[in-house]
Amino acid sequence: MRLHDRDVRQDVRELGALLGDVLENQTSREAFETVETLRTSAIDYRDGELDSRETLHEELNGLTPERESIVARAFTTYFELINLAEERERVRAIRTGSHEEDLEDSLETAAEELDELDDEMMQQVLDDVLIEPTFTAHPTEARRKTVKSKLRSVSNHLETLDERRLTNKEKGQVERDIDAEVTSLWQTPQVRDRRPEPEDEARNVQWYLENTLFDIVGEVYDELEDAFEAELGEEIDVPKLVEFRSWAGSDRDGNPFVTPEVTTNTLERQRRVVLGRYRDQLKSLSRVLSQDGTRIAVGERFEKSLAVDRERLPGITEEVEERYPNEPYRQKLKLMRERLNRVGDVRPGGYDDVSELEEDLAVIAESLRANGANSVAEAYIDPLARQVDTFGFTLASLDLRDHQQQHTETVTEALAREGIDYESMDEGERLEVLTESVLQDERVVDVSNQEGVSDTAARVLERFDCLADWQEEFGIQAIDTYAISMTEEPSHVLEVLFLADQADVIELPGHCGLDIVPLLETESALSGARDIMGTLFENEAYTQVLEARNHTQEIMLAYSDSNKENGFLAANWLLYENQIHLGEICDDFDVTMRLFHGRGGSISRGGGPMNDALLALPNSTVTGQVKFTEQGEAIAEKYSNPRIAERNIEQMLNAQLRARKRSLQQPREDVEEEWIEAMGLMANAAREEYRDLLDTDGFVEYFGQATPIGVIENLNLGSRPASRSGERKVEDLRAIPWVFSWTQARCILPGWYSLATAIDAYLEDGGDIETLQEMYDEWPFFQTMLDNAAMAVGRTDMNIAAEYADLADPELKEQFFPRITEEYERVSDLVLEIAGRSHTIDRDWLRKSLDRRNPYVDPLNLLQTHLLSQTHRTDLEERTLRLTVKGIAAGMKNTG
């Protein structure tokens, strides 16, 4: 059976040719020839037919600003289209693998592995597992929403050409539509005129939830249930295994534009969207459930439910009965739609809670099955029930987040109004006053009173005052988590507990409407995690919080800032070690730990294949529940196409189900002590070398001159500022622009620097390559860490990086670039030797993709360095420079 009519080569060839035609038609023959000269020269150099890039430099140096703009637009648009071709190839691979039943990391392979367990343990694995992808608004998505919409249209047309049998006339019409979209894309501004606002970012996240994930959830569960039934020969109860969360519209850390009004609007819009989707589903169901009530017995439970609805909504009961006489299911569905209309409405009769909608669906499903319509229930009711279970009335629950300093300042000022000198207290005294304040019945401060305090304190007090209103209006589950950035002390957690208690969000003992989540980012916080959490677990007030939250503690680990502070290897080891320590302290206090992995899209920010990352976690930390951030362009790559989105969810479920099974069978990993000592030695050496580089006088200046950080800081990528302090200091610069800048310069230093120094230190201390090879073969953590570093090495191009180094002052280049190059060359050799392979990129499809892309990225890099070298740029040249950033990001398929 032939599933597809095209392949990636045809898509790339035809899209490239179409773009060439559009370029010539929209500009000139001369402009087309300029782009062709640059393209062929870049290819010839990569193929070894040219000894240098001098031809490229000469061509670029002779361009007018207008022609530079056309070149940047041409190569940027090319990558946007080629990314679609490669997305289509991913879909082909998924469909082919599914058809041939040989997909790795599938739900079927997960069912096979769980089949080794007895029934009780298998059910425990299923009951324990819950994965929570959490979408953030972090500004790493370089494309405009308008551009993404046009590209999605082209993608849909490519799917039609590839998967449908078309007549020549139909094919011609589709090709014409692609031509029209590409022409429109060419004429559309690629660069935003303004920064997106927080509500723009929230709408962007909402788009993926509403238009992709909502539709595929039922299919994922259907496939999982089929997989278990095929493996076990019987049906098995599959509970909720996945739900979605978001920071977009609620993450206040470093973003003063995320106001309570933004959060309110986000909650309202998400509820409106998800209720609308449910109404649409029920309306579609009404076309299916047209059974004649005179020929079937709907059952006592259904009749009772329908009667209650009639009494609840007397105003429309007569209309419903007249419209659907003797059609009980349609009557019920119409009344359910009306109840959805009244959620959050002043009119009575609406659903008070999502459980009531779930109960109505269960009643219909039971009635259908009793009437021999099991297939109807499976095809139409069960998927909707899964959607309701997953998305509730919230679409995605929101997490609040802010920096601990904001809370400390607020508590200090609020208590000062009551005559309490919190500022002068030491840590022990602060814990004592916070604990006593939470435990006493009377309020200590009035969060609704924002008079006489600083702007910072007023904003925080207003947020907690609104939090009570949000939970009252939208339900506790709509916004029930509060993450605290830069948590360093137990008091930073109790400060949030205190403010929530004063706002009546928490009423101990018995009720706690908030998971309070310390975000551990720095080396000191991670190393002191046992003291932080142990102190909290022994605290009288916090003990009651844990009891009210089912003895579960969520702890967030920041991969990005930890990497920026310590370097790739040291950060990975620090996180690994402290996950184990956190697991131990939670076990000591009989607390279930839920780790929240703050991973970015790039390797250096904790990115990489999620299924590999989940399987590489220490067994002792895998409790079944896990959260992780999804950020920037990674969201579009994973979730814009329904088939790819479904595959991603399947792979994550596969990994977490298997990881939980292994953690139950072997609660402690069997890691050789020799390996742990080796990692400790290497981590110390890596951190020392990395910090020495960053702390060397002149490095910050070199970074500013040899990367486009100055351009990136001013890009309209997101609503959040690039730096916490507004200064160009590495410690204050956010991890995203730090990585983004190095990625643009094709020197992905944050993903591998100091790894070679670390390995050499181990070898010089008496270690051997054979031990490292054994660690790679047998230790998932080490293998995943090294594979991720190898990927960053494979994406690095030091020849292009040298072009950026030439922009720096000669003495700075001489001081830093040889040092960086030497580390790169050494790590390239060591990674290959340890992993026992010939390429740093061991995925064949990725190597082909990079080979296809690199010659087209090169002209954009050289144009960017050419523009950066100019001391004065016109407005057009500034726009072109910003466009090169977009184009390189599209070509690298990564920002930061």
PDB file of N, CA and C in Angstrom, residues 448-523:
ATOM      1  N   SER A 448      -5.882  43.607  50.315  1.00  0.00           N
ATOM      2  CA  SER A 448      -6.680  44.491  49.463  1.00  0.00           C
ATOM      3  C   SER A 448      -6.308  45.960  49.645  1.00  0.00           C
ATOM      4  N   ASN A 449      -5.516  46.243  50.677  1.00  0.00           N
ATOM      5  CA  ASN A 449      -5.065  47.606  50.941  1.00  0.00           C
ATOM      6  C   ASN A 449      -3.675  47.802  50.339  1.00  0.00           C
ATOM      7  N   GLN A 450      -3.622  48.517  49.245  1.00  0.00           N
ATOM      8  CA  GLN A 450      -2.345  48.724  48.558  1.00  0.00           C
ATOM      9  C   GLN A 450      -1.856  50.165  48.696  1.00  0.00           C
ATOM     10  N   GLU A 451      -2.360  50.848  49.725  1.00  0.00           N
ATOM     11  CA  GLU A 451      -1.942  52.223  49.969  1.00  0.00           C
ATOM     12  C   GLU A 451      -0.665  52.250  50.809  1.00  0.00           C
ATOM     13  N   GLY A 452       0.161  53.262  50.563  1.00  0.00           N
ATOM     14  CA  GLY A 452       1.317  53.501  51.414  1.00  0.00           C
ATOM     15  C   GLY A 452       2.453  52.523  51.248  1.00  0.00           C
ATOM     16  N   VAL A 453       2.473  51.779  50.141  1.00  0.00           N
ATOM     17  CA  VAL A 453       3.576  50.856  49.879  1.00  0.00           C
ATOM     18  C   VAL A 453       4.159  51.175  48.503  1.00  0.00           C
ATOM     19  N   SER A 454       5.294  50.563  48.201  1.00  0.00           N
ATOM     20  CA  SER A 454       5.949  50.786  46.916  1.00  0.00           C
ATOM     21  C   SER A 454       5.130  50.188  45.781  1.00  0.00           C
ATOM     22  N   ASP A 455       5.485  50.557  44.557  1.00  0.00           N
ATOM     23  CA  ASP A 455       4.799  49.998  43.393  1.00  0.00           C
ATOM     24  C   ASP A 455       4.948  48.483  43.349  1.00  0.00           C
ATOM     25  N   THR A 456       6.148  48.015  43.697  1.00  0.00           N
ATOM     26  CA  THR A 456       6.379  46.560  43.703  1.00  0.00           C
ATOM     27  C   THR A 456       5.436  45.860  44.666  1.00  0.00           C
ATOM     28  N   ALA A 457       5.379  46.347  45.884  1.00  0.00           N
ATOM     29  CA  ALA A 457       4.519  45.721  46.893  1.00  0.00           C
ATOM     30  C   ALA A 457       3.051  45.832  46.512  1.00  0.00           C
ATOM     31  N   ALA A 458       2.660  46.958  45.939  1.00  0.00           N
ATOM     32  CA  ALA A 458       1.263  47.132  45.531  1.00  0.00           C
ATOM     33  C   ALA A 458       0.878  46.106  44.471  1.00  0.00           C
ATOM     34  N   ARG A 459       1.785  45.870  43.524  1.00  0.00           N
ATOM     35  CA  ARG A 459       1.486  44.898  42.462  1.00  0.00           C
ATOM     36  C   ARG A 459       1.344  43.486  43.027  1.00  0.00           C
ATOM     37  N   VAL A 460       2.231  43.123  43.941  1.00  0.00           N
ATOM     38  CA  VAL A 460       2.180  41.776  44.516  1.00  0.00           C
ATOM     39  C   VAL A 460       0.927  41.603  45.370  1.00  0.00           C
ATOM     40  N   LEU A 461       0.616  42.591  46.184  1.00  0.00           N
ATOM     41  CA  LEU A 461      -0.592  42.506  47.010  1.00  0.00           C
ATOM     42  C   LEU A 461      -1.844  42.404  46.148  1.00  0.00           C
ATOM     43  N   GLU A 462      -1.879  43.173  45.074  1.00  0.00           N
ATOM     44  CA  GLU A 462      -3.039  43.121  44.177  1.00  0.00           C
ATOM     45  C   GLU A 462      -3.167  41.732  43.547  1.00  0.00           C
ATOM     46  N   ARG A 463      -2.033  41.132  43.196  1.00  0.00           N
ATOM     47  CA  ARG A 463      -2.076  39.804  42.569  1.00  0.00           C
ATOM     48  C   ARG A 463      -2.685  38.774  43.523  1.00  0.00           C
ATOM     49  N   PHE A 464      -2.272  38.800  44.789  1.00  0.00           N
ATOM     50  CA  PHE A 464      -2.820  37.831  45.743  1.00  0.00           C
ATOM     51  C   PHE A 464      -4.281  38.130  46.054  1.00  0.00           C
ATOM     52  N   ASP A 465      -4.644  39.396  46.063  1.00  0.00           N
ATOM     53  CA  ASP A 465      -6.047  39.750  46.252  1.00  0.00           C
ATOM     54  C   ASP A 465      -6.887  39.204  45.098  1.00  0.00           C
ATOM     55  N   CYS A 466      -6.362  39.328  43.877  1.00  0.00           N
ATOM     56  CA  CYS A 466      -7.075  38.822  42.701  1.00  0.00           C
ATOM     57  C   CYS A 466      -7.095  37.297  42.655  1.00  0.00           C
ATOM     58  N   LEU A 467      -6.046  36.666  43.207  1.00  0.00           N
ATOM     59  CA  LEU A 467      -5.974  35.205  43.173  1.00  0.00           C
ATOM     60  C   LEU A 467      -7.204  34.579  43.823  1.00  0.00           C
ATOM     61  N   ALA A 468      -7.637  35.129  44.923  1.00  0.00           N
ATOM     62  CA  ALA A 468      -8.846  34.609  45.572  1.00  0.00           C
ATOM     63  C   ALA A 468     -10.055  34.754  44.655  1.00  0.00           C
ATOM     64  N   ASP A 469     -10.148  35.877  43.963  1.00  0.00           N
ATOM     65  CA  ASP A 469     -11.266  36.098  43.036  1.00  0.00           C
ATOM     66  C   ASP A 469     -11.188  35.147  41.846  1.00  0.00           C
ATOM     67  N   TRP A 470      -9.976  34.931  41.328  1.00  0.00           N
ATOM     68  CA  TRP A 470      -9.813  34.014  40.182  1.00  0.00           C
ATOM     69  C   TRP A 470     -10.268  32.606  40.548  1.00  0.00           C
ATOM     70  N   GLN A 471      -9.875  32.150  41.724  1.00  0.00           N
ATOM     71  CA  GLN A 471     -10.262  30.793  42.113  1.00  0.00           C
ATOM     72  C   GLN A 471     -11.760  30.699  42.373  1.00  0.00           C
ATOM     73  N   GLU A 472     -12.339  31.765  42.882  1.00  0.00           N
ATOM     74  CA  GLU A 472     -13.782  31.785  43.103  1.00  0.00           C
ATOM     75  C   GLU A 472     -14.530  31.739  41.777  1.00  0.00           C
ATOM     76  N   GLU A 473     -14.057  32.496  40.794  1.00  0.00           N
ATOM     77  CA  GLU A 473     -14.744  32.612  39.510  1.00  0.00           C
ATOM     78  C   GLU A 473     -14.472  31.431  38.587  1.00  0.00           C
ATOM     79  N   PHE A 474     -13.236  30.991  38.506  1.00  0.00           N
ATOM     80  CA  PHE A 474     -12.855  30.005  37.495  1.00  0.00           C
ATOM     81  C   PHE A 474     -12.562  28.612  38.059  1.00  0.00           C
ATOM     82  N   GLY A 475     -12.558  28.487  39.370  1.00  0.00           N
ATOM     83  CA  GLY A 475     -12.253  27.213  39.995  1.00  0.00           C
ATOM     84  C   GLY A 475     -10.795  27.164  40.436  1.00  0.00           C
ATOM     85  N   ILE A 476     -10.556  26.453  41.502  1.00  0.00           N
ATOM     86  CA  ILE A 476      -9.190  26.375  42.043  1.00  0.00           C
ATOM     87  C   ILE A 476      -8.226  25.806  41.017  1.00  0.00           C
ATOM     88  N   GLN A 477      -8.678  24.795  40.260  1.00  0.00           N
ATOM     89  CA  GLN A 477      -7.780  24.132  39.329  1.00  0.00           C
ATOM     90  C   GLN A 477      -7.362  25.039  38.181  1.00  0.00           C
ATOM     91  N   ALA A 478      -8.038  26.158  37.988  1.00  0.00           N
ATOM     92  CA  ALA A 478      -7.706  27.051  36.874  1.00  0.00           C
ATOM     93  C   ALA A 478      -6.389  27.776  37.099  1.00  0.00           C
ATOM     94  N   ILE A 479      -6.038  28.009  38.370  1.00  0.00           N
ATOM     95  CA  ILE A 479      -4.808  28.754  38.676  1.00  0.00           C
ATOM     96  C   ILE A 479      -4.402  28.382  40.093  1.00  0.00           C
ATOM     97  N   ASP A 480      -3.686  27.271  40.228  1.00  0.00           N
ATOM     98  CA  ASP A 480      -3.453  26.672  41.546  1.00  0.00           C
ATOM     99  C   ASP A 480      -1.981  26.406  41.846  1.00  0.00           C
ATOM    100  N   THR A 481      -1.080  27.074  41.127  1.00  0.00           N
ATOM    101  CA  THR A 481       0.348  26.852  41.334  1.00  0.00           C
ATOM    102  C   THR A 481       1.068  28.194  41.350  1.00  0.00           C
ATOM    103  N   TYR A 482       2.037  28.321  42.253  1.00  0.00           N
ATOM    104  CA  TYR A 482       2.813  29.555  42.340  1.00  0.00           C
ATOM    105  C   TYR A 482       4.295  29.183  42.431  1.00  0.00           C
ATOM    106  N   ALA A 483       5.054  29.508  41.372  1.00  0.00           N
ATOM    107  CA  ALA A 483       6.497  29.219  41.334  1.00  0.00           C
ATOM    108  C   ALA A 483       7.274  30.447  41.787  1.00  0.00           C
ATOM    109  N   ILE A 484       8.324  30.206  42.561  1.00  0.00           N
ATOM    110  CA  ILE A 484       9.122  31.284  43.141  1.00  0.00           C
ATOM    111  C   ILE A 484      10.520  31.242  42.540  1.00  0.00           C
ATOM    112  N   SER A 485      10.815  32.174  41.651  1.00  0.00           N
ATOM    113  CA  SER A 485      12.131  32.227  41.028  1.00  0.00           C
ATOM    114  C   SER A 485      13.201  32.584  42.058  1.00  0.00           C
ATOM    115  N   MET A 486      14.406  32.034  41.820  1.00  0.00           N
ATOM    116  CA  MET A 486      15.579  32.325  42.651  1.00  0.00           C
ATOM    117  C   MET A 486      15.336  32.034  44.128  1.00  0.00           C
ATOM    118  N   THR A 487      14.645  30.959  44.414  1.00  0.00           N
ATOM    119  CA  THR A 487      14.470  30.534  45.805  1.00  0.00           C
ATOM    120  C   THR A 487      15.825  30.158  46.397  1.00  0.00           C
ATOM    121  N   GLU A 488      16.149  30.774  47.506  1.00  0.00           N
ATOM    122  CA  GLU A 488      17.438  30.499  48.163  1.00  0.00           C
ATOM    123  C   GLU A 488      17.271  30.102  49.625  1.00  0.00           C
ATOM    124  N   GLU A 489      16.121  30.465  50.220  1.00  0.00           N
ATOM    125  CA  GLU A 489      15.893  30.219  51.646  1.00  0.00           C
ATOM    126  C   GLU A 489      14.480  29.672  51.853  1.00  0.00           C
ATOM    127  N   PRO A 490      14.265  28.929  52.949  1.00  0.00           N
ATOM    128  CA  PRO A 490      12.901  28.462  53.252  1.00  0.00           C
ATOM    129  C   PRO A 490      11.913  29.611  53.411  1.00  0.00           C
ATOM    130  N   SER A 491      12.368  30.765  53.903  1.00  0.00           N
ATOM    131  CA  SER A 491      11.455  31.893  54.097  1.00  0.00           C
ATOM    132  C   SER A 491      10.878  32.375  52.779  1.00  0.00           C
ATOM    133  N   HIS A 492      11.582  32.172  51.681  1.00  0.00           N
ATOM    134  CA  HIS A 492      11.062  32.603  50.381  1.00  0.00           C
ATOM    135  C   HIS A 492       9.793  31.833  50.016  1.00  0.00           C
ATOM    136  N   VAL A 493       9.692  30.594  50.476  1.00  0.00           N
ATOM    137  CA  VAL A 493       8.481  29.795  50.249  1.00  0.00           C
ATOM    138  C   VAL A 493       7.386  30.213  51.232  1.00  0.00           C
ATOM    139  N   LEU A 494       7.766  30.402  52.487  1.00  0.00           N
ATOM    140  CA  LEU A 494       6.767  30.779  53.488  1.00  0.00           C
ATOM    141  C   LEU A 494       6.207  32.178  53.243  1.00  0.00           C
ATOM    142  N   GLU A 495       6.956  33.039  52.579  1.00  0.00           N
ATOM    143  CA  GLU A 495       6.427  34.370  52.259  1.00  0.00           C
ATOM    144  C   GLU A 495       5.223  34.269  51.324  1.00  0.00           C
ATOM    145  N   VAL A 496       5.314  33.383  50.344  1.00  0.00           N
ATOM    146  CA  VAL A 496       4.182  33.169  49.436  1.00  0.00           C
ATOM    147  C   VAL A 496       3.037  32.506  50.181  1.00  0.00           C
ATOM    148  N   LEU A 497       3.358  31.557  51.055  1.00  0.00           N
ATOM    149  CA  LEU A 497       2.319  30.933  51.876  1.00  0.00           C
ATOM    150  C   LEU A 497       1.614  31.986  52.726  1.00  0.00           C
ATOM    151  N   PHE A 498       2.371  32.876  53.312  1.00  0.00           N
ATOM    152  CA  PHE A 498       1.808  33.935  54.154  1.00  0.00           C
ATOM    153  C   PHE A 498       0.872  34.826  53.349  1.00  0.00           C
ATOM    154  N   LEU A 499       1.292  35.283  52.185  1.00  0.00           N
ATOM    155  CA  LEU A 499       0.465  36.176  51.373  1.00  0.00           C
ATOM    156  C   LEU A 499      -0.806  35.466  50.892  1.00  0.00           C
ATOM    157  N   ALA A 500      -0.675  34.200  50.515  1.00  0.00           N
ATOM    158  CA  ALA A 500      -1.850  33.440  50.078  1.00  0.00           C
ATOM    159  C   ALA A 500      -2.813  33.221  51.234  1.00  0.00           C
ATOM    160  N   ASP A 501      -2.262  33.004  52.423  1.00  0.00           N
ATOM    161  CA  ASP A 501      -3.107  32.821  53.605  1.00  0.00           C
ATOM    162  C   ASP A 501      -3.863  34.114  53.937  1.00  0.00           C
ATOM    163  N   GLN A 502      -3.190  35.236  53.816  1.00  0.00           N
ATOM    164  CA  GLN A 502      -3.840  36.516  54.101  1.00  0.00           C
ATOM    165  C   GLN A 502      -4.934  36.836  53.077  1.00  0.00           C
ATOM    166  N   ALA A 503      -4.805  36.239  51.874  1.00  0.00           N
ATOM    167  CA  ALA A 503      -5.814  36.453  50.823  1.00  0.00           C
ATOM    168  C   ALA A 503      -6.937  35.424  50.883  1.00  0.00           C
ATOM    169  N   ASP A 504      -6.902  34.520  51.896  1.00  0.00           N
ATOM    170  CA  ASP A 504      -7.911  33.466  52.061  1.00  0.00           C
ATOM    171  C   ASP A 504      -7.875  32.424  50.954  1.00  0.00           C
ATOM    172  N   VAL A 505      -6.765  32.326  50.233  1.00  0.00           N
ATOM    173  CA  VAL A 505      -6.574  31.238  49.279  1.00  0.00           C
ATOM    174  C   VAL A 505      -6.192  29.965  50.034  1.00  0.00           C
ATOM    175  N   ILE A 506      -5.641  30.174  51.214  1.00  0.00           N
ATOM    176  CA  ILE A 506      -5.232  29.066  52.075  1.00  0.00           C
ATOM    177  C   ILE A 506      -5.886  29.267  53.444  1.00  0.00           C
ATOM    178  N   GLU A 507      -6.450  28.197  53.960  1.00  0.00           N
ATOM    179  CA  GLU A 507      -7.053  28.231  55.297  1.00  0.00           C
ATOM    180  C   GLU A 507      -6.706  26.924  55.994  1.00  0.00           C
ATOM    181  N   LEU A 508      -5.657  26.989  56.798  1.00  0.00           N
ATOM    182  CA  LEU A 508      -5.156  25.780  57.460  1.00  0.00           C
ATOM    183  C   LEU A 508      -5.808  25.621  58.832  1.00  0.00           C
ATOM    184  N   PRO A 509      -5.952  24.358  59.256  1.00  0.00           N
ATOM    185  CA  PRO A 509      -5.691  23.138  58.481  1.00  0.00           C
ATOM    186  C   PRO A 509      -6.861  22.819  57.554  1.00  0.00           C
ATOM    187  N   GLY A 510      -6.589  22.003  56.568  1.00  0.00           N
ATOM    188  CA  GLY A 510      -7.680  21.491  55.744  1.00  0.00           C
ATOM    189  C   GLY A 510      -7.715  22.001  54.332  1.00  0.00           C
ATOM    190  N   HIS A 511      -7.498  23.313  54.141  1.00  0.00           N
ATOM    191  CA  HIS A 511      -7.623  23.827  52.779  1.00  0.00           C
ATOM    192  C   HIS A 511      -6.373  24.589  52.358  1.00  0.00           C
ATOM    193  N   CYS A 512      -5.834  24.200  51.211  1.00  0.00           N
ATOM    194  CA  CYS A 512      -4.717  24.921  50.610  1.00  0.00           C
ATOM    195  C   CYS A 512      -4.961  24.942  49.106  1.00  0.00           C
ATOM    196  N   GLY A 513      -5.334  26.092  48.576  1.00  0.00           N
ATOM    197  CA  GLY A 513      -5.668  26.197  47.154  1.00  0.00           C
ATOM    198  C   GLY A 513      -4.473  26.458  46.266  1.00  0.00           C
ATOM    199  N   LEU A 514      -3.275  26.142  46.755  1.00  0.00           N
ATOM    200  CA  LEU A 514      -2.082  26.520  46.007  1.00  0.00           C
ATOM    201  C   LEU A 514      -0.958  25.508  46.213  1.00  0.00           C
ATOM    202  N   ASP A 515      -0.359  25.064  45.109  1.00  0.00           N
ATOM    203  CA  ASP A 515       0.934  24.391  45.183  1.00  0.00           C
ATOM    204  C   ASP A 515       2.001  25.479  45.153  1.00  0.00           C
ATOM    205  N   ILE A 516       2.810  25.553  46.191  1.00  0.00           N
ATOM    206  CA  ILE A 516       3.873  26.552  46.255  1.00  0.00           C
ATOM    207  C   ILE A 516       5.170  25.865  45.834  1.00  0.00           C
ATOM    208  N   VAL A 517       5.770  26.372  44.749  1.00  0.00           N
ATOM    209  CA  VAL A 517       6.848  25.649  44.065  1.00  0.00           C
ATOM    210  C   VAL A 517       8.153  26.442  44.119  1.00  0.00           C
ATOM    211  N   PRO A 518       9.114  26.007  44.914  1.00  0.00           N
ATOM    212  CA  PRO A 518      10.422  26.664  44.879  1.00  0.00           C
ATOM    213  C   PRO A 518      11.139  26.353  43.565  1.00  0.00           C
ATOM    214  N   LEU A 519      11.661  27.382  42.941  1.00  0.00           N
ATOM    215  CA  LEU A 519      12.434  27.232  41.710  1.00  0.00           C
ATOM    216  C   LEU A 519      13.902  27.369  42.073  1.00  0.00           C
ATOM    217  N   LEU A 520      14.636  26.255  41.977  1.00  0.00           N
ATOM    218  CA  LEU A 520      16.040  26.218  42.364  1.00  0.00           C
ATOM    219  C   LEU A 520      16.890  26.433  41.110  1.00  0.00           C
ATOM    220  N   GLU A 521      17.635  27.545  41.083  1.00  0.00           N
ATOM    221  CA  GLU A 521      18.328  27.944  39.864  1.00  0.00           C
ATOM    222  C   GLU A 521      19.835  28.043  40.025  1.00  0.00           C
ATOM    223  N   THR A 522      20.281  28.516  41.172  1.00  0.00           N
ATOM    224  CA  THR A 522      21.706  28.761  41.357  1.00  0.00           C
ATOM    225  C   THR A 522      22.392  27.548  41.982  1.00  0.00           C
ATOM    226  N   GLU A 523      23.725  27.557  41.906  1.00  0.00           N
ATOM    227  CA  GLU A 523      24.487  26.478  42.527  1.00  0.00           C
ATOM    228  C   GLU A 523      24.235  26.427  44.025  1.00  0.00           C
TER     229      GLU A 523
END
